mmCIF file of C-alpha atoms in Angstrom:
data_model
loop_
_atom_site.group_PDB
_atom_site.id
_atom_site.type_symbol
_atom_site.label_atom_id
_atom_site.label_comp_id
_atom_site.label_asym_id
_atom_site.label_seq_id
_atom_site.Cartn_x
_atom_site.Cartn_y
_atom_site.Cartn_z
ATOM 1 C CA UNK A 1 1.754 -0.047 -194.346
ATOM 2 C CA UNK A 2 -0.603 -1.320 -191.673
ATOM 3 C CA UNK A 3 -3.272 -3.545 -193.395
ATOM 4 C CA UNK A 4 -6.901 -3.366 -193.188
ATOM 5 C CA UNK A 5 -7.243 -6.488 -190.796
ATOM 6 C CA UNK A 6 -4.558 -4.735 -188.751
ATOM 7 C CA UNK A 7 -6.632 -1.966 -188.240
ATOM 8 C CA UNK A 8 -10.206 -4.132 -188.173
ATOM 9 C CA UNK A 9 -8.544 -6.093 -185.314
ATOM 10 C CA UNK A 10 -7.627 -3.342 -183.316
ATOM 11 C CA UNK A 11 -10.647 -1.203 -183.291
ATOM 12 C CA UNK A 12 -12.456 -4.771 -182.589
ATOM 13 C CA UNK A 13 -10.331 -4.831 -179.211
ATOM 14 C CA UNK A 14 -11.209 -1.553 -178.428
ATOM 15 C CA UNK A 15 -15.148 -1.962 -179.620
ATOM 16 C CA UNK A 16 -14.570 -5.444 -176.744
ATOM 17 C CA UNK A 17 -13.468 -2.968 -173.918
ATOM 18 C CA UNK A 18 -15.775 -0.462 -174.830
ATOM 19 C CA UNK A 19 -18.453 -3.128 -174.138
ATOM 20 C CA UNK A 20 -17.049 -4.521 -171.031
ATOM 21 C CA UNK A 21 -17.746 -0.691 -169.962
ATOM 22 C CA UNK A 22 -20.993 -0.452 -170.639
ATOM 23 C CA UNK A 23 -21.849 -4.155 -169.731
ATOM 24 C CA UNK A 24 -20.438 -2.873 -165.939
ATOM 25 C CA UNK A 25 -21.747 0.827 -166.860
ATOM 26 C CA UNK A 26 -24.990 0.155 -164.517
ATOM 27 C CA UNK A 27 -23.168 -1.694 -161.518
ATOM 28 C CA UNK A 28 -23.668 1.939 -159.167
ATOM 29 C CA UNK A 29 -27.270 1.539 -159.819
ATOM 30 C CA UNK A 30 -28.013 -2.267 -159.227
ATOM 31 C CA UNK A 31 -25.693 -1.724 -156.214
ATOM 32 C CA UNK A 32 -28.441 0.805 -155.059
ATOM 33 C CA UNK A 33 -31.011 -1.446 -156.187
ATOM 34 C CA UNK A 34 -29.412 -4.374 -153.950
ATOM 35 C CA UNK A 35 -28.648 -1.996 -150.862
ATOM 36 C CA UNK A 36 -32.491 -0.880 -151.172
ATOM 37 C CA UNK A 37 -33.958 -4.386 -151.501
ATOM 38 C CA UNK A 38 -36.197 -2.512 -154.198
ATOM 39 C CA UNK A 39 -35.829 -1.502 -158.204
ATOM 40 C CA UNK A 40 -37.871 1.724 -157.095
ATOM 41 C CA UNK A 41 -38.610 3.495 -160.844
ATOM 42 C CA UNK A 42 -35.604 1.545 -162.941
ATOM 43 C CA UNK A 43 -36.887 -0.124 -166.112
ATOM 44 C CA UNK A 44 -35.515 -3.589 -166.964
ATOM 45 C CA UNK A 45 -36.756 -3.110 -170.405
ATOM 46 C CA UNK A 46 -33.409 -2.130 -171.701
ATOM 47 C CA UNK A 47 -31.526 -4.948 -169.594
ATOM 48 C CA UNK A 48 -34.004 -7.461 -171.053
ATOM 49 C CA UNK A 49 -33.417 -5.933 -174.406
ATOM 50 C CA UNK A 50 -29.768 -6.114 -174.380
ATOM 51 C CA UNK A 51 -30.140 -9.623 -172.966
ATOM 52 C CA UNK A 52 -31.949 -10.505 -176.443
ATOM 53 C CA UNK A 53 -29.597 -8.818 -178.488
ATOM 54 C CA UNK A 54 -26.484 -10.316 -177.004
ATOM 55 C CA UNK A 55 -27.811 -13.755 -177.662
ATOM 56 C CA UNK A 56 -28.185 -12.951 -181.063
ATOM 57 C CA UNK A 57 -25.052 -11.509 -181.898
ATOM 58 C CA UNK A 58 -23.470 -14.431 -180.645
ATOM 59 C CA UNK A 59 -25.869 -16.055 -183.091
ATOM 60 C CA UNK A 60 -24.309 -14.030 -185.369
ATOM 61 C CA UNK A 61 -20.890 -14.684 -184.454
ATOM 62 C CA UNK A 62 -20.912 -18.087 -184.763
ATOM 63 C CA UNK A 63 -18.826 -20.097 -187.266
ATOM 64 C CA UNK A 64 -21.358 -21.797 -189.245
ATOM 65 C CA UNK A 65 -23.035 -18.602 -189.334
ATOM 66 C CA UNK A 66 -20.524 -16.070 -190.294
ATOM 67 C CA UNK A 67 -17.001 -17.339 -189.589
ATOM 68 C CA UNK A 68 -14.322 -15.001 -188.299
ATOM 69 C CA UNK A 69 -15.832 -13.423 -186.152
ATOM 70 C CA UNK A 70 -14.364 -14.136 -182.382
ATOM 71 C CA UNK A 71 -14.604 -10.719 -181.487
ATOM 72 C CA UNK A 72 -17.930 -10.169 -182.030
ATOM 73 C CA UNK A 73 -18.663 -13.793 -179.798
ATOM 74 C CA UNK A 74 -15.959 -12.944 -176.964
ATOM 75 C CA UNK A 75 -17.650 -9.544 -176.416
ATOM 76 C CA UNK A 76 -21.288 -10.253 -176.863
ATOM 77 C CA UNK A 77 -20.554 -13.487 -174.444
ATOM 78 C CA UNK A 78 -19.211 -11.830 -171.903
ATOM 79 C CA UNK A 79 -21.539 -8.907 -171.642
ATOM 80 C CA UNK A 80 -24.562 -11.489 -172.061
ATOM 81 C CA UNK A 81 -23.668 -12.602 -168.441
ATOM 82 C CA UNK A 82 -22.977 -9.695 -166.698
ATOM 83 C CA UNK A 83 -26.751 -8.460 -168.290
ATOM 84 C CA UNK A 84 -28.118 -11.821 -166.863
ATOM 85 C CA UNK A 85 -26.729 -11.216 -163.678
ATOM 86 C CA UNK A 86 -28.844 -7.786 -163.900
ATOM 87 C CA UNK A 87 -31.846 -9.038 -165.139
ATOM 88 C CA UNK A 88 -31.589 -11.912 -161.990
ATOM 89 C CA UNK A 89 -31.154 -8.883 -159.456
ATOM 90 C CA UNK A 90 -34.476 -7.139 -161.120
ATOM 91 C CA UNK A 91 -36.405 -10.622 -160.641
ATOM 92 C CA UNK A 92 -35.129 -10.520 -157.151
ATOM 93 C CA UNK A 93 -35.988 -7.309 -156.029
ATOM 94 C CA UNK A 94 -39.129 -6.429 -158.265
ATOM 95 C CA UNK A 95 -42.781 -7.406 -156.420
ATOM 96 C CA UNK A 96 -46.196 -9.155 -158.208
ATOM 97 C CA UNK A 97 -46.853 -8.135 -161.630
ATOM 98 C CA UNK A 98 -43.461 -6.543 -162.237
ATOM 99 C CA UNK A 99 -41.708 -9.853 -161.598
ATOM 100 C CA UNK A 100 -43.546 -11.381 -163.835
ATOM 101 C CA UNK A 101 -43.364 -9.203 -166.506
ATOM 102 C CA UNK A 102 -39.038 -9.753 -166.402
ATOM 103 C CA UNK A 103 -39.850 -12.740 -166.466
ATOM 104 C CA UNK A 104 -41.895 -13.600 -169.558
ATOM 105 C CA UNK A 105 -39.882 -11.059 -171.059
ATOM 106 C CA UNK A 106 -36.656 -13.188 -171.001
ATOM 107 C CA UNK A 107 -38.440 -16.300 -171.623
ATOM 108 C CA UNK A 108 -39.174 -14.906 -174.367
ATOM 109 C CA UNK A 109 -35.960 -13.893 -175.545
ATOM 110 C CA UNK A 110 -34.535 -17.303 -175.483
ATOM 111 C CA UNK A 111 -36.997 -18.467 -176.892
ATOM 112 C CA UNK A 112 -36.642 -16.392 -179.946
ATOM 113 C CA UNK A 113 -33.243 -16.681 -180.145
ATOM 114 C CA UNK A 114 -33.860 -21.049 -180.083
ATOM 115 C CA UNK A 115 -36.370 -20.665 -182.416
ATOM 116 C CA UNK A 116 -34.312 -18.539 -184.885
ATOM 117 C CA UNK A 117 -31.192 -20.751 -184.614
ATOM 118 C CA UNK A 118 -33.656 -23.557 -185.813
ATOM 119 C CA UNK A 119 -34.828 -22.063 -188.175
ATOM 120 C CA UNK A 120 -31.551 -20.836 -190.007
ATOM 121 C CA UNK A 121 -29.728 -24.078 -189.679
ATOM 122 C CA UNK A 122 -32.258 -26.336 -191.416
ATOM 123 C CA UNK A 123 -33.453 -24.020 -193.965
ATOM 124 C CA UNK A 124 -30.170 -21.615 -194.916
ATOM 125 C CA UNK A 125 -26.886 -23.410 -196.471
ATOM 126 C CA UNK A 126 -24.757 -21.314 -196.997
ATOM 127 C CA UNK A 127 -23.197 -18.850 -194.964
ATOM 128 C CA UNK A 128 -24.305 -15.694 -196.801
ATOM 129 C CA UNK A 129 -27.767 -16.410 -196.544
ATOM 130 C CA UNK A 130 -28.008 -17.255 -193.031
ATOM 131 C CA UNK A 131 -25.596 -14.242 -192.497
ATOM 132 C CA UNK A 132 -27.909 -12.053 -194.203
ATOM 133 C CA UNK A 133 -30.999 -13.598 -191.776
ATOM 134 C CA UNK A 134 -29.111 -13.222 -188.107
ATOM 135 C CA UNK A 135 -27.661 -9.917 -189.524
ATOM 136 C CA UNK A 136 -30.731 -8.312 -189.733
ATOM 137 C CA UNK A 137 -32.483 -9.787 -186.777
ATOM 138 C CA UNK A 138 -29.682 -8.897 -184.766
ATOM 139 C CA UNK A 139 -29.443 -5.431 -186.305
ATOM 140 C CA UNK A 140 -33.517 -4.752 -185.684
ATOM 141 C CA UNK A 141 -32.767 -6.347 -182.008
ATOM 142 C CA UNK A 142 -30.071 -3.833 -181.281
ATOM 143 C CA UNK A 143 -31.951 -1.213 -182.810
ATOM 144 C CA UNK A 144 -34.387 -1.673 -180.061
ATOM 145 C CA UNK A 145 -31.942 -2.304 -177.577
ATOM 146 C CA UNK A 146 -30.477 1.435 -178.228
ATOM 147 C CA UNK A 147 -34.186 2.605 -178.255
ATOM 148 C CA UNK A 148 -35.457 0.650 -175.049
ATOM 149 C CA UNK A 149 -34.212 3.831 -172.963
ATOM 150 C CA UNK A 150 -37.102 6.148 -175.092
ATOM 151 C CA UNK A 151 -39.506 5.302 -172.040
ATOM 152 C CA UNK A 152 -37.058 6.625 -169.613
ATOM 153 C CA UNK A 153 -35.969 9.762 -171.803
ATOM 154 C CA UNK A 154 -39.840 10.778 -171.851
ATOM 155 C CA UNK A 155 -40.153 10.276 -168.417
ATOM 156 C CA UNK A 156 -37.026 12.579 -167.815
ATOM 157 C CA UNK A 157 -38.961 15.341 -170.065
ATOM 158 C CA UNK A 158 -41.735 15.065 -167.890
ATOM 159 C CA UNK A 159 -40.506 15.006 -164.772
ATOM 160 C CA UNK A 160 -37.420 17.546 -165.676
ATOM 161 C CA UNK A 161 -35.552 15.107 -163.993
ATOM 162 C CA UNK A 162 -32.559 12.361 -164.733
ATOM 163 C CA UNK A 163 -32.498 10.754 -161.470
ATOM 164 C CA UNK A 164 -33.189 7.485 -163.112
ATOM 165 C CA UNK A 165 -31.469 7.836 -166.451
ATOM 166 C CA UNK A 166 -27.769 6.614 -165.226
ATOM 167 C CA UNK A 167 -24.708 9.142 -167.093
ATOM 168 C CA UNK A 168 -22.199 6.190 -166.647
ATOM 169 C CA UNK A 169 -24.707 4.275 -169.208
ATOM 170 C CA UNK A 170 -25.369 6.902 -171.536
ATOM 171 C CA UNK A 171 -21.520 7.533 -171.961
ATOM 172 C CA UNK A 172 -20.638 4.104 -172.337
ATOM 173 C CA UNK A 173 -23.175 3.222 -174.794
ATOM 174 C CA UNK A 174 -22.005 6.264 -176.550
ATOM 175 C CA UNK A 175 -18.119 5.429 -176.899
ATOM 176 C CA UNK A 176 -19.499 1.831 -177.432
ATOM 177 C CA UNK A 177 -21.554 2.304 -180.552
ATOM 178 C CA UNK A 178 -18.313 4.824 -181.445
ATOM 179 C CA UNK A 179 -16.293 1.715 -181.650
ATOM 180 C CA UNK A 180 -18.216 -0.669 -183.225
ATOM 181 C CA UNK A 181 -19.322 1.866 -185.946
ATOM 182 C CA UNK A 182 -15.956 2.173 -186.963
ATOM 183 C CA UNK A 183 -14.988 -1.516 -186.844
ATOM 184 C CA UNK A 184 -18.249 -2.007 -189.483
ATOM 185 C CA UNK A 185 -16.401 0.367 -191.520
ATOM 186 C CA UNK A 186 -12.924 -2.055 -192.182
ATOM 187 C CA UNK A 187 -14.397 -3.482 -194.047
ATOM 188 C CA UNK A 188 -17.758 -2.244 -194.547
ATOM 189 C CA UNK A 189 -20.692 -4.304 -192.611
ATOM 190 C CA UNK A 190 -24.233 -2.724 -193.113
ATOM 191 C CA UNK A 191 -25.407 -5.423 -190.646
ATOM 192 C CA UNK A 192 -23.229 -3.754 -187.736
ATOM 193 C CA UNK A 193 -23.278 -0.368 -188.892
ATOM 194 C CA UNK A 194 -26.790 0.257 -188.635
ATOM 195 C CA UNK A 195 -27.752 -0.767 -184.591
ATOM 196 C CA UNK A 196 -24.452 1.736 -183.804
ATOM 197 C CA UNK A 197 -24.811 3.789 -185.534
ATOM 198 C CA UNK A 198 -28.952 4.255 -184.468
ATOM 199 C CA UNK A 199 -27.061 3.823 -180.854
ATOM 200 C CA UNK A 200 -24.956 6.893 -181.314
ATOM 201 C CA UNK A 201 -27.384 9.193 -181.802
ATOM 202 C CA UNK A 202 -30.074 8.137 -179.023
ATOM 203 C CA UNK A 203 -27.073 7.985 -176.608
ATOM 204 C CA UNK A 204 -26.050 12.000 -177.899
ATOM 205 C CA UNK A 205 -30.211 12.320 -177.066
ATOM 206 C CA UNK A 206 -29.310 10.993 -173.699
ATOM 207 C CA UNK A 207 -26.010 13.212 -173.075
ATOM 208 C CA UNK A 208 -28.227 16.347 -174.053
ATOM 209 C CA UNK A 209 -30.817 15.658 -171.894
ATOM 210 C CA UNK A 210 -28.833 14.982 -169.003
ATOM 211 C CA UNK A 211 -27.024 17.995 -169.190
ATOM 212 C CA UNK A 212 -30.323 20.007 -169.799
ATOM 213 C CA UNK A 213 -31.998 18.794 -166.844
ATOM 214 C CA UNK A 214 -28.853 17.815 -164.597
ATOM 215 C CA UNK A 215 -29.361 21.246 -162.495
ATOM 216 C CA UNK A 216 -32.915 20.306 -161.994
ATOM 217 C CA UNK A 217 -32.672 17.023 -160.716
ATOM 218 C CA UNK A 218 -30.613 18.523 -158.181
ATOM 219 C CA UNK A 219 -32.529 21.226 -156.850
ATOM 220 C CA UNK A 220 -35.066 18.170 -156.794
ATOM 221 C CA UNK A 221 -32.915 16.055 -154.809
ATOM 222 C CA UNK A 222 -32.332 18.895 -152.525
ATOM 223 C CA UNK A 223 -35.780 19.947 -152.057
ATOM 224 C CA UNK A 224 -36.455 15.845 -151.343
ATOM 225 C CA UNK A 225 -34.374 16.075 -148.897
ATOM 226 C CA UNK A 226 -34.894 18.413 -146.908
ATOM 227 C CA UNK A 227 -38.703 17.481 -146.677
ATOM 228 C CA UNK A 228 -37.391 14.352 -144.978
ATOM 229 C CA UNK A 229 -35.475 16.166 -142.614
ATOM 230 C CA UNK A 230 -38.248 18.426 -141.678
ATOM 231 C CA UNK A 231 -40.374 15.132 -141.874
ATOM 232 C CA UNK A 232 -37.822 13.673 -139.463
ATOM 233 C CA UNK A 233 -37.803 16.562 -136.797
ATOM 234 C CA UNK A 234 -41.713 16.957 -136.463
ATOM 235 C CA UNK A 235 -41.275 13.388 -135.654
ATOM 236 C CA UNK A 236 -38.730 13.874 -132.447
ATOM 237 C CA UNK A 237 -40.595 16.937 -131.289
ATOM 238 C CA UNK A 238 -43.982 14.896 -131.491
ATOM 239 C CA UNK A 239 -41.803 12.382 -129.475
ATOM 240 C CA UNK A 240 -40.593 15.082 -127.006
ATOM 241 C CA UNK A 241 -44.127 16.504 -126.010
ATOM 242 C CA UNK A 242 -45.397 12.943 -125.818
ATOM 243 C CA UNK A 243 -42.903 12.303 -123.291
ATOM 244 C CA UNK A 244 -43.285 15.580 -121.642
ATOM 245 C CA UNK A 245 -47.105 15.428 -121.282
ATOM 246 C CA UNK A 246 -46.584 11.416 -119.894
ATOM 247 C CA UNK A 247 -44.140 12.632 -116.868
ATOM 248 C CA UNK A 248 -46.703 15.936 -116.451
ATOM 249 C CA UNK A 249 -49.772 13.018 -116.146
ATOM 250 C CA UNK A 250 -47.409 11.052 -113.591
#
């Protein structure tokens, strides 16, 4: 019979892939951001956010924190530097006030995360007490994470459009919070459980909304564009007559 750490390990693996995904989930849209030179509408609250609670699961992970648990550092690691790699593109393409805002905002985060590391090493000793301290820090962290999006959902309601709500990261964040709810059930880890399984359901929001208002954003899309083709001809035939009346004059 396969044994409970059998079956722990292998859903871990899978819960590490699944975040690889959605670590690389947003790469379509910070390749638009990088072709445009510009982050146009795109939020880097919940890059930021994930940034934050990455560092603190790998808090979490550690060995004088809670021991045996290299999955949880390998995949929170990895996916802490592809985020940083995002949040770097947003402070390169963002202008004024916006900068600065991504800025202080992962100050901030490091920050936090020193300040807690401090904080649980001099004044918890034993491992189930500072445990119990990073486990619910990093669960209220990821419970934000999963509801950073909120701002973008509402502006989807309001503008009937999901233009700037990406599928790829929706899905993945879905199958991702899949996998790691099940690996905090062998054995059973409240700390884990809750973020994911918060995470699951705002990521079914997500899937329902884009498939309410998918049809939408493209007759929006459409309609955009061919404004700018109509924009685009007035210009040539304003071009035309100018040349017209300039040989007329000569």
């Amino acid at each position: 019979m396969v044994s409970h750490d059998t079956i722990r390990t292998a859903v871990g693996v899978l819960g590490n892939m699944s975040s690889i995904m959605l670590a690389l989930s947003p790469l379509p849209t910070f390749y638009s951001i990088w072709k445009k030179r510009s982050v146009e509408q795109f939020s880097p609250v919940p890059y930021v956010a994930t940034v934050l609670t990455c560092m603190m699961w790998v808090l979490y992970g550690l060995p004088f924190v809670h021991p045996h648990s290299i999955l949880i550092i390998t995949t929170c690691s990895s996916s802490l530097v592809i985020e940083l790699f995002y949040v770097l593109l947003f402070l390169l393409y963002s202008q004024g006030r916006k900068r600065l805002e991504v800025l202080i905002m992962l100050l901030a985060s490091i920050v936090i995360v020193g300040v807690v590391a401090l904080l649980v090493i001099t004044l918890a000793h034993t491992h189930e007490r500072r445990s119990m301290i990073v486990g619910i820090l990093a669960s209220f962290v990821g419970i934000m994470m999963y509801a950073a999006p909120l701002s973008v959902m509402k502006m989807v309601v309001q503008t009937k459009s999901v233009e700037y709500m990406p599928l790829s990261l929706s899905v993945a964040t879905f199958i991702n919070c899949v996998c790691w709810t099940a690996y905090a059930l062998i054995p059973f880890d409240l700390y884990i459980i809750i973020p994911n399984g918060v995470g699951v359901i705002l990521a079914t929001a997500q899937l329902l909304l884009y498939a309410m208002y998918y049809k939408s954003t493209q007759r929006q899309i459409e309609a955009w564009r061919r404004k700018e083709e109509m924009a685009m001809a007035e210009v040539v035939v304003m071009r035309d007559d100018g040349l017209k009346v300039g040989m007329t004059t000569v």
